C-alpha positions as a LaTeX table, in Angstrom:
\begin{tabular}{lrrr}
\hline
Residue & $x$ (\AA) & $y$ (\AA) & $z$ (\AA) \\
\hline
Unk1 & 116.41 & 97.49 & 93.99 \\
Unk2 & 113.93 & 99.83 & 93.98 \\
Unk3 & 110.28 & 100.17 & 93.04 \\
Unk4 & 109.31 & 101.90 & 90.25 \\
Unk5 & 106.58 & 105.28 & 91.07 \\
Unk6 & 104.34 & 103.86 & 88.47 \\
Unk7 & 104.52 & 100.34 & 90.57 \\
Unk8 & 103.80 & 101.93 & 94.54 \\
Unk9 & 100.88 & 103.49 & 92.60 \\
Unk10 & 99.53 & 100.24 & 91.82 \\
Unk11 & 100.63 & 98.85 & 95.42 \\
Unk12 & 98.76 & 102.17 & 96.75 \\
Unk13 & 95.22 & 101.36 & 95.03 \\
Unk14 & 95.43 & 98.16 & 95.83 \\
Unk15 & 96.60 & 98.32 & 99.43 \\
Unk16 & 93.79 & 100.65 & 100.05 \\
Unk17 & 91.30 & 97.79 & 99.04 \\
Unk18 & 92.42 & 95.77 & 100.97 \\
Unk19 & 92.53 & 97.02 & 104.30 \\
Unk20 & 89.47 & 98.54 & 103.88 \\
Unk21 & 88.21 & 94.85 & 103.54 \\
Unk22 & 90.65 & 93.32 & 105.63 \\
Unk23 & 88.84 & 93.40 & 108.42 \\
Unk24 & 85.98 & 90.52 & 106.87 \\
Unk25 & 88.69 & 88.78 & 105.05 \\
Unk26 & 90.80 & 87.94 & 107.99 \\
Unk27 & 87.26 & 88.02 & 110.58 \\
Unk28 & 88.22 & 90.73 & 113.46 \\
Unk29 & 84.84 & 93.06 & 111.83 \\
Unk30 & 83.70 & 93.75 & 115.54 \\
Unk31 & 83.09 & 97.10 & 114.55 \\
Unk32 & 85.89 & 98.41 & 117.15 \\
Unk33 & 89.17 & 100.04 & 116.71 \\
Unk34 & 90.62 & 97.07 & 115.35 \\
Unk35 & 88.10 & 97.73 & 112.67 \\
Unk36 & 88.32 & 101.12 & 112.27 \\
Unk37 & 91.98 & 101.60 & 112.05 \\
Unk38 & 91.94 & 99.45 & 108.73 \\
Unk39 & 88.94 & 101.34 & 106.99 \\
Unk40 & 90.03 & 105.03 & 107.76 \\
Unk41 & 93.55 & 103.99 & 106.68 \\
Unk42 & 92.60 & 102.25 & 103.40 \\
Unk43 & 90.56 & 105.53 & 102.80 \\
Unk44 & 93.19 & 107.66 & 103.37 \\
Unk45 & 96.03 & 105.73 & 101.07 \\
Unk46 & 93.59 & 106.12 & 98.47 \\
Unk47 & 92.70 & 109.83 & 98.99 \\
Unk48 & 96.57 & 110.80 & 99.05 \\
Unk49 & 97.19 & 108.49 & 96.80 \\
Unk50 & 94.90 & 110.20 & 94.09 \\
Unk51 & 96.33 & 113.58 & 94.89 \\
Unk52 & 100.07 & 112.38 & 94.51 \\
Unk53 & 102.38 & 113.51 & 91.65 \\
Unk54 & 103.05 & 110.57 & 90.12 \\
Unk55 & 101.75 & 108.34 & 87.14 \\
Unk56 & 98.54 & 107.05 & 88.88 \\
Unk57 & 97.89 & 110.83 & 91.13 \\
Unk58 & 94.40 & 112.39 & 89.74 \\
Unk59 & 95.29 & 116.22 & 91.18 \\
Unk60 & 98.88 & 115.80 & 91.40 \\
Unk61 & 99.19 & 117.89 & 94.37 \\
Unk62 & 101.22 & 116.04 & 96.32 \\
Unk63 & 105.36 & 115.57 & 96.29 \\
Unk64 & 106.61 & 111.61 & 96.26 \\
Unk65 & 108.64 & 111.93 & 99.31 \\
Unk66 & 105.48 & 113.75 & 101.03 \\
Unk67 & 103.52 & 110.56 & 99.89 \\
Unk68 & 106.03 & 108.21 & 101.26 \\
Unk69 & 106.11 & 110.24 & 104.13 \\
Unk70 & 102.32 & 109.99 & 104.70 \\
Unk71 & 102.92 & 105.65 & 103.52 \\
Unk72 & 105.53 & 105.14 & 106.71 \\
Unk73 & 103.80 & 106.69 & 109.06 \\
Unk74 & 100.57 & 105.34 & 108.34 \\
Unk75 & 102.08 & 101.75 & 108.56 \\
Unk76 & 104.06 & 102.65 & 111.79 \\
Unk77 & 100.33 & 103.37 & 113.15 \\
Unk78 & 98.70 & 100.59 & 111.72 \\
Unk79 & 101.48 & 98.05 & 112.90 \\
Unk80 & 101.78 & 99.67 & 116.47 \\
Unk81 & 98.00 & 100.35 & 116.71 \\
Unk82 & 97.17 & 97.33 & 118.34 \\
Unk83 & 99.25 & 97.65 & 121.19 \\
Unk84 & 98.74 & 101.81 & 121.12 \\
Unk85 & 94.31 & 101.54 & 121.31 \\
Unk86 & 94.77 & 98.45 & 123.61 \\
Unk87 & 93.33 & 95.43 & 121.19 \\
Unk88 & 96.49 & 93.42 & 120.70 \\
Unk89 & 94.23 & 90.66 & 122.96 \\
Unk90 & 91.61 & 90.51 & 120.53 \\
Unk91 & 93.55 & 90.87 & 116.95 \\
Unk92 & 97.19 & 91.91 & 116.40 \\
Unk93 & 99.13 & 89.79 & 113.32 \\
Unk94 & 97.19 & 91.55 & 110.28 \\
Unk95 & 97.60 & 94.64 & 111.37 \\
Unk96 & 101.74 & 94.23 & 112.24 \\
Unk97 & 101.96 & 92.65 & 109.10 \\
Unk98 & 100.20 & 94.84 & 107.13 \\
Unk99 & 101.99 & 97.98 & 108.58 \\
Unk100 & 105.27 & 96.76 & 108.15 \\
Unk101 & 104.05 & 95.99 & 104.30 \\
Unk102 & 103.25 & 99.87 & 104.44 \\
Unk103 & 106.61 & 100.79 & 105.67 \\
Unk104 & 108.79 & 98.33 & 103.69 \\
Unk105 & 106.99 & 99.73 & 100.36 \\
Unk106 & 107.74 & 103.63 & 101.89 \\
Unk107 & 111.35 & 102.60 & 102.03 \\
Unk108 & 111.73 & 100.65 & 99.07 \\
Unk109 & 110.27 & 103.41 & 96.37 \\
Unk110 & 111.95 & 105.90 & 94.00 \\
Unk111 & 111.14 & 109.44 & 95.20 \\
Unk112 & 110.66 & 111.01 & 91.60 \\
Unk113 & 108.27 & 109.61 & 88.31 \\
Unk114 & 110.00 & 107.55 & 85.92 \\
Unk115 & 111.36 & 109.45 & 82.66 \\
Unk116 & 108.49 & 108.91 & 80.53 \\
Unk117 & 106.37 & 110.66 & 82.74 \\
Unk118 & 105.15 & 114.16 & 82.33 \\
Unk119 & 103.04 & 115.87 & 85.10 \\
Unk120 & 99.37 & 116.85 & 84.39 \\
Unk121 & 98.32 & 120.36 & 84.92 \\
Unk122 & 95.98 & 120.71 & 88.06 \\
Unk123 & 93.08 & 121.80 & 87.05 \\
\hline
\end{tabular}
C-alpha cells in the first residue's frame, strides 16, 4: 500500500518538527554534530517540502520523485551520520531510527498528487 501525496505532506511538516527538536526530546543537545545533523535536516524537509508540487507545496517548484529523492537521501545521511562524523559513541539509535523513518516514507509514497488535486500557479 502506498501513501497518499497529501499524507507524506503531513509526514514532511511534521517530521521536520521533530528533528529539529529531537535533539532535547531524546537529550543528546551537546551542541555537536549529533545536534546539528537533526536541526539542518528538519530545516531542510521543511524548505523542500514547501517548494514541492503537491497538496501541502507553497511554490510548487519541485517534482514528487525529486522530493522523494531529496527524503531518501536525507535519511540515508541522517541514519549513517553517526558512524560517517564519528559520534556513534556518544548518540546513535535516534538518528538510525529516524533515518530509516525518512527512507521507508521515500519508498512507500505515490510519485504524483491525488486526482482531486490541481497545481497552483507559481507566482
Amino acid at each position: 500500500m502506498k501513501i497518499s501525496t497529501r499524507t507524506h505532506g503531513m509526514l514532511d511538516y511534521t517530521m521536520g518538527i521533530i528533528l529539529i527538536i529531537a535533539p532535547w526530546l531524546f537529550q543528546f543537545e551537546r551542541g555537536g554534530t549529533e545536534t546539528w545533523i537533526f536541526i539542518i535536516l528538519g530545516a531542510g524537509v521543511i524548505f523542500y517540502s514547501l517548494l514541492t508540487n503537491y497538496e501541502l507545496g507553497a511554490v510548487r517548484i519541485l517534482s514528487m520523485p525529486t522530493h522523494l529523492w531529496l527524503d531518501g537521501i536525507s535519511g540515508a545521511l541522517l541514519a549513517l551520520s553517526p558512524w560517517l562524523f564519528g559520534f556513534a559513541d556518544l548518540v546513535y539509535l535516534p538518528h538510525l531510527i529516524f533515518g530509516i523513518l525518512e527512507v521507508g516514507a521515500a519508498l512507500m509514497t505515490e510519485t504524483t498528487p491525488g486526482t482531486s488535486y490541481t497545481r497552483k500557479p507559481v507566482a
